[in-house]
PDB file of C-alpha atoms in Angstrom:
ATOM      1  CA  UNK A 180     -14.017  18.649 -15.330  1.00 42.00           C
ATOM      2  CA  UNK A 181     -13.756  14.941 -14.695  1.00 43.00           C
ATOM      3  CA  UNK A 182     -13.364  14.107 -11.054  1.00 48.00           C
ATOM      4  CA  UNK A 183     -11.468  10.969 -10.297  1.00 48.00           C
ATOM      5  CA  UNK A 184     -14.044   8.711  -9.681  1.00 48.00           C
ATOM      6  CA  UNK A 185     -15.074   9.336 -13.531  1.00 45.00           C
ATOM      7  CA  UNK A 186     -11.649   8.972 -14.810  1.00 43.00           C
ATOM      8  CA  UNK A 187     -11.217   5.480 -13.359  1.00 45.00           C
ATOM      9  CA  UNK A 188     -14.242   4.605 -14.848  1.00 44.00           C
ATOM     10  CA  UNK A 189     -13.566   6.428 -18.310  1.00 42.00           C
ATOM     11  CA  UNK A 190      -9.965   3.855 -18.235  1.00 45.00           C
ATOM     12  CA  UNK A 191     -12.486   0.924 -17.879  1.00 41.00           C
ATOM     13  CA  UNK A 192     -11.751  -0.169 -21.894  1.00 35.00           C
ATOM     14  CA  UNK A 193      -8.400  -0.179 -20.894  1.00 41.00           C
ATOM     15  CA  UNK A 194      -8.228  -1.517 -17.713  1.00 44.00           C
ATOM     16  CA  UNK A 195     -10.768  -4.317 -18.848  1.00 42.00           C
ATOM     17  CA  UNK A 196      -7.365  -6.201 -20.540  1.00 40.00           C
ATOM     18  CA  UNK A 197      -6.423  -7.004 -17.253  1.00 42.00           C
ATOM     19  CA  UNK A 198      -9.531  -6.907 -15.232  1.00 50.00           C
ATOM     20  CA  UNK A 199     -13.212  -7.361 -14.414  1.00 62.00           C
ATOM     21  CA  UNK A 200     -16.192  -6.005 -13.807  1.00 62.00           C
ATOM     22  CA  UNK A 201     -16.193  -7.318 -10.238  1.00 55.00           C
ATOM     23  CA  UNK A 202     -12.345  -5.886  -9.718  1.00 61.00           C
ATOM     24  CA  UNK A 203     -13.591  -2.480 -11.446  1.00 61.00           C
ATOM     25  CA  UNK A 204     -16.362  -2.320  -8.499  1.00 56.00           C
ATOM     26  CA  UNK A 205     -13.460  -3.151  -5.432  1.00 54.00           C
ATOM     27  CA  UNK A 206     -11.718   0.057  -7.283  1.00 62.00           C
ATOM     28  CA  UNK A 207     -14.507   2.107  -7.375  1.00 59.00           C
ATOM     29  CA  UNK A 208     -15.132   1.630  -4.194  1.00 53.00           C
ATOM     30  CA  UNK A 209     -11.679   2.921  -3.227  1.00 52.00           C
ATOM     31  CA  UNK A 210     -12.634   6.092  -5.319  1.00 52.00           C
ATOM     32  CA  UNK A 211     -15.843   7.598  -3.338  1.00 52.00           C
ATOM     33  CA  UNK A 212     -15.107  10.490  -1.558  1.00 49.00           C
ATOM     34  CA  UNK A 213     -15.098   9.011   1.736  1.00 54.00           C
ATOM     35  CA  UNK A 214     -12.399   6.367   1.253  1.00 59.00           C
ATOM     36  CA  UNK A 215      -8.697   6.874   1.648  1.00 68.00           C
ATOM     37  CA  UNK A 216      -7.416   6.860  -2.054  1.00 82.00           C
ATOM     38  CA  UNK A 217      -5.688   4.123  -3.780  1.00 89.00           C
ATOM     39  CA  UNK A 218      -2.067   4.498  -2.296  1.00 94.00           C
ATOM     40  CA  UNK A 219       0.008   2.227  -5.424  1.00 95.00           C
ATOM     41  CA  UNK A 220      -0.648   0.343  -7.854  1.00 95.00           C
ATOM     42  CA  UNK A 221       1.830  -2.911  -7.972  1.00 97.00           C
ATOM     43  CA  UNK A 222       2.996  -4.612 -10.866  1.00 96.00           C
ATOM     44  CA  UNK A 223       5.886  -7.455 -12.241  1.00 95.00           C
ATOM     45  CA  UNK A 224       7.084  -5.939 -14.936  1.00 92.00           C
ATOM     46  CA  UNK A 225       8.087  -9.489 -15.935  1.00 94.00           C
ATOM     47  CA  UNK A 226       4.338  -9.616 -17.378  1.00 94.00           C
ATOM     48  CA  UNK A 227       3.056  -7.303 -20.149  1.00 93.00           C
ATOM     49  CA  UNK A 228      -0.545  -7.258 -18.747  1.00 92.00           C
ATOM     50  CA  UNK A 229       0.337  -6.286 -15.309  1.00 92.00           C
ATOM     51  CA  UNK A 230       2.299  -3.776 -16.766  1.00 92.00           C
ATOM     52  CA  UNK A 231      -0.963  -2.630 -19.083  1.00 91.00           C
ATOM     53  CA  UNK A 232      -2.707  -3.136 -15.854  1.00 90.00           C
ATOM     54  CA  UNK A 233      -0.569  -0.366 -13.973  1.00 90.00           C
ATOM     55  CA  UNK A 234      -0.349   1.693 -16.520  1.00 91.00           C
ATOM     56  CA  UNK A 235      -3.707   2.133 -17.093  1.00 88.00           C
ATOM     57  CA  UNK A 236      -4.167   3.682 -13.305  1.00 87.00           C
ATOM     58  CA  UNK A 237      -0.697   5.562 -13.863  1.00 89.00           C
ATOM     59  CA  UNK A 238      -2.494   7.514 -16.715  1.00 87.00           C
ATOM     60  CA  UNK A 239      -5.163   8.411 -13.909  1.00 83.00           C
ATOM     61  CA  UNK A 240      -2.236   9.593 -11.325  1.00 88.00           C
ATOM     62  CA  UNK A 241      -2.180   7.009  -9.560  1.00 90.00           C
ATOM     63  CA  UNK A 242       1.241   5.972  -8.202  1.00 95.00           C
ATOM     64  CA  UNK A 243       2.794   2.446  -9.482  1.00 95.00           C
ATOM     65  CA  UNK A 244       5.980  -0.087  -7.949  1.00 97.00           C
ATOM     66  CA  UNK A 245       7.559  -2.332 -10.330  1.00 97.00           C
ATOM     67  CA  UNK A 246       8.031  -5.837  -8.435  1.00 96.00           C
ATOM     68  CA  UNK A 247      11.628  -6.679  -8.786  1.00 91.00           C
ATOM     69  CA  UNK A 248      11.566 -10.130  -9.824  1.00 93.00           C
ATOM     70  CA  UNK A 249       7.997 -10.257  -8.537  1.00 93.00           C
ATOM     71  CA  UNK A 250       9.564  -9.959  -5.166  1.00 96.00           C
ATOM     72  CA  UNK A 251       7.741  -7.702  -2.646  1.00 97.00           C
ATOM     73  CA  UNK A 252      10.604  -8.255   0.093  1.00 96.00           C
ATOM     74  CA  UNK A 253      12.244  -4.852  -1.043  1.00 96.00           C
ATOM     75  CA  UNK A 254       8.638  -2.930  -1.152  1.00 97.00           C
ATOM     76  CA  UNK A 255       7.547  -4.001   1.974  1.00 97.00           C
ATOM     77  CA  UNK A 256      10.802  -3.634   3.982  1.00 97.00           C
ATOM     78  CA  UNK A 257      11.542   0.060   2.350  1.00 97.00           C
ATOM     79  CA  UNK A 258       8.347   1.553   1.909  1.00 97.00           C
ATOM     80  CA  UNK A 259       5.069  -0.303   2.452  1.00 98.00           C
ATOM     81  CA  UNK A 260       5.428  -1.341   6.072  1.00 97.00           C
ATOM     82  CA  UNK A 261       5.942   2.663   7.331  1.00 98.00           C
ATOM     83  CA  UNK A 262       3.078   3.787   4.969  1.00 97.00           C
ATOM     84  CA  UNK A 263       0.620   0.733   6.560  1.00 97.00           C
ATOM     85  CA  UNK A 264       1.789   1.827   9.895  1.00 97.00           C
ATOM     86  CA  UNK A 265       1.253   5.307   9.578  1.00 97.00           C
ATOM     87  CA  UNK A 266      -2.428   4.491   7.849  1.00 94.00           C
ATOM     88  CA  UNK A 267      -4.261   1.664   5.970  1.00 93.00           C
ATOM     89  CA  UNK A 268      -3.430   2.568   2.857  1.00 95.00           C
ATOM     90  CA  UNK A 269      -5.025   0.893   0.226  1.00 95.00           C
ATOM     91  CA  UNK A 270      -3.130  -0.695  -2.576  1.00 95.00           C
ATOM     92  CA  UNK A 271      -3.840  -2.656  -5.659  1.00 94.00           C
ATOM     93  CA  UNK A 272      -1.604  -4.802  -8.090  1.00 95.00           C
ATOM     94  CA  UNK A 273      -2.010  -7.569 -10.757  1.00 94.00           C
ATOM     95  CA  UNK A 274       1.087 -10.116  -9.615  1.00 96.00           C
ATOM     96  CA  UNK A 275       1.647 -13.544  -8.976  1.00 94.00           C
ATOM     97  CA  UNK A 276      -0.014 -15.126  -5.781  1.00 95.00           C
ATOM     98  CA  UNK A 277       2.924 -15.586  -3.520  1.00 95.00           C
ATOM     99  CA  UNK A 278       2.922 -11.689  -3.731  1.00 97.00           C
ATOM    100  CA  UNK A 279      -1.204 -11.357  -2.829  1.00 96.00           C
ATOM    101  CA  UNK A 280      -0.020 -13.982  -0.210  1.00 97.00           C
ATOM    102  CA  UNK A 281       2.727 -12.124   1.769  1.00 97.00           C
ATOM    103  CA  UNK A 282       0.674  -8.992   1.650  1.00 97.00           C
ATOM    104  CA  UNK A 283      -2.928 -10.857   2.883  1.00 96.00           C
ATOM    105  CA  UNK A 284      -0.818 -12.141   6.066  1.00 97.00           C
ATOM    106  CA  UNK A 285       0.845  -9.099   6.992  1.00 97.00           C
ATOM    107  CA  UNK A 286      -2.646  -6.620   6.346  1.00 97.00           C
ATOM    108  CA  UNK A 287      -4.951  -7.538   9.084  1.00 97.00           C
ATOM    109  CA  UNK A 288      -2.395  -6.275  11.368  1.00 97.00           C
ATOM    110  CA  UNK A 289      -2.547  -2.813  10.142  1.00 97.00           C
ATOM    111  CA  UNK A 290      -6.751  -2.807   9.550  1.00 96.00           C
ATOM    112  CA  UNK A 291      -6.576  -4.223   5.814  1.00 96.00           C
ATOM    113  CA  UNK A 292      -8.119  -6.928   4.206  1.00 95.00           C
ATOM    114  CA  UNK A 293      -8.060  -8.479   0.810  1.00 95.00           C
ATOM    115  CA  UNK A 294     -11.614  -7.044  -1.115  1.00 91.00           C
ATOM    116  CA  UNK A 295     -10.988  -8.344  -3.720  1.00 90.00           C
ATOM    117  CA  UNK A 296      -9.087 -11.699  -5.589  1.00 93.00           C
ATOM    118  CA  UNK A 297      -9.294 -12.812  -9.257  1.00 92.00           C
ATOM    119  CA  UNK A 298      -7.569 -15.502 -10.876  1.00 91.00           C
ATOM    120  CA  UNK A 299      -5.728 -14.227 -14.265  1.00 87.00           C
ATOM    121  CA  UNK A 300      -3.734 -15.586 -17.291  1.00 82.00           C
ATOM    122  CA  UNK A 301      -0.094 -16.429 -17.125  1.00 83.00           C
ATOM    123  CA  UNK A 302      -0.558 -17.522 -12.961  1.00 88.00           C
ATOM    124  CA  UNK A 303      -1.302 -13.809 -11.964  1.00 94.00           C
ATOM    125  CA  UNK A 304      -4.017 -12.630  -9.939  1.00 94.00           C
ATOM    126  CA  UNK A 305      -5.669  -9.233  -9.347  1.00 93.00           C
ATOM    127  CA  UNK A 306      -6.356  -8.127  -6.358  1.00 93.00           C
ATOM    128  CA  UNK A 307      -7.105  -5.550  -4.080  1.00 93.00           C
ATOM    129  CA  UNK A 308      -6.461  -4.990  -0.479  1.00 95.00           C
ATOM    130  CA  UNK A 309      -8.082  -2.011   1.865  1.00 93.00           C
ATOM    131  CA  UNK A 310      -9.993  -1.201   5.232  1.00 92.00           C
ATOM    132  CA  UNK A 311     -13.304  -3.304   5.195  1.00 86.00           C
ATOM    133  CA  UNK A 312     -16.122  -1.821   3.948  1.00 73.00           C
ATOM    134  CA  UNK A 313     -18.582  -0.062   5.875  1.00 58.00           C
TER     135      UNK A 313
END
C-alpha cells in the first residue's frame, strides 16, 4: 500500500500543469514523517489551473478552500487564524500574489515562513508556506 509520501509523488504528472520540480520538493518536504502534514490546499477558482492545481492534492486527501474572489479576508478571519494559533500548520495554494502577500506578513508571527514562491501564468504564483526547515 502506497503511503502518502508516494501518492504525492505518483500525482506529480498531474500536478506538473501547475507546478515544478522545485515546488514538488517544498511539498515533499511537508510529506516526511516528521513534518506536520499539509493542512489546505488554497485555490481561486476564478483560474482553471489553480483549480487543476488543488485538485490534484484533493485526489490525495488533502483538504482544499476555494478563494472567494481570490480574497483570503474570509479564510483567514473564519478559519486560518485559530488553526495558525493553535499550530503552524502548513498550507499551500496556487493564487494571485496579493493572497501569498497577506499570508507571508501575517506567518512569521505564528512560526511560518514562505518555502517556497514561483511565478505562474495568468499573474498567479505557487507557493508554499510552513515551519522552517530543520
Amino acid at each position: 500500500m502506497a503511503n502518502r509520501r508516494e501518492l504525492l509523488r505518483g500525482s506529480a504528472a498531474v500536478v506538473m500543469l501547475a507546478s515544478s520540480p522545485a515546488l514538488m520538493a517544498a511539498i515533499d518536504t511537508l510529506t516526511r514523517p516528521e513534518s506536520a502534514p499539509l493542512y489546505k490546499v488554497l485555490f481561486d477558482a476564478r483560474h482553471d489551473a489553480s483549480q487543476r492545481f488543488a485538485a490534484a492534492f484533493a485526489e490525495q486527501g488533502v483538504a482544499m478552500y476555494a478563494l472567494p474572489n481570490g480574497d483570503i479576508t474570509p479564510f483567514w478571519r473564519n478559519e486560518l487564524a485559530f488553526v495558525w494559533a493553535a499550530a503552524p500548520a502548513p498550507i499551500a495554494g496556487l493564487t494571485d500574489a496579493s493572497v501569498l502577500f497577506c499570508l507571508e506578513q501575517l506567518a512569521p508571527q505564528f512560526g511560518l515562513r514562505v518555502l517556497h514562491r514561483e511565478a505562474r501564468s495568468a499573474g498567479l504564483v505557487a507557493w508554499v508556506l510552513a515551519p522552517p526547515r530543520t
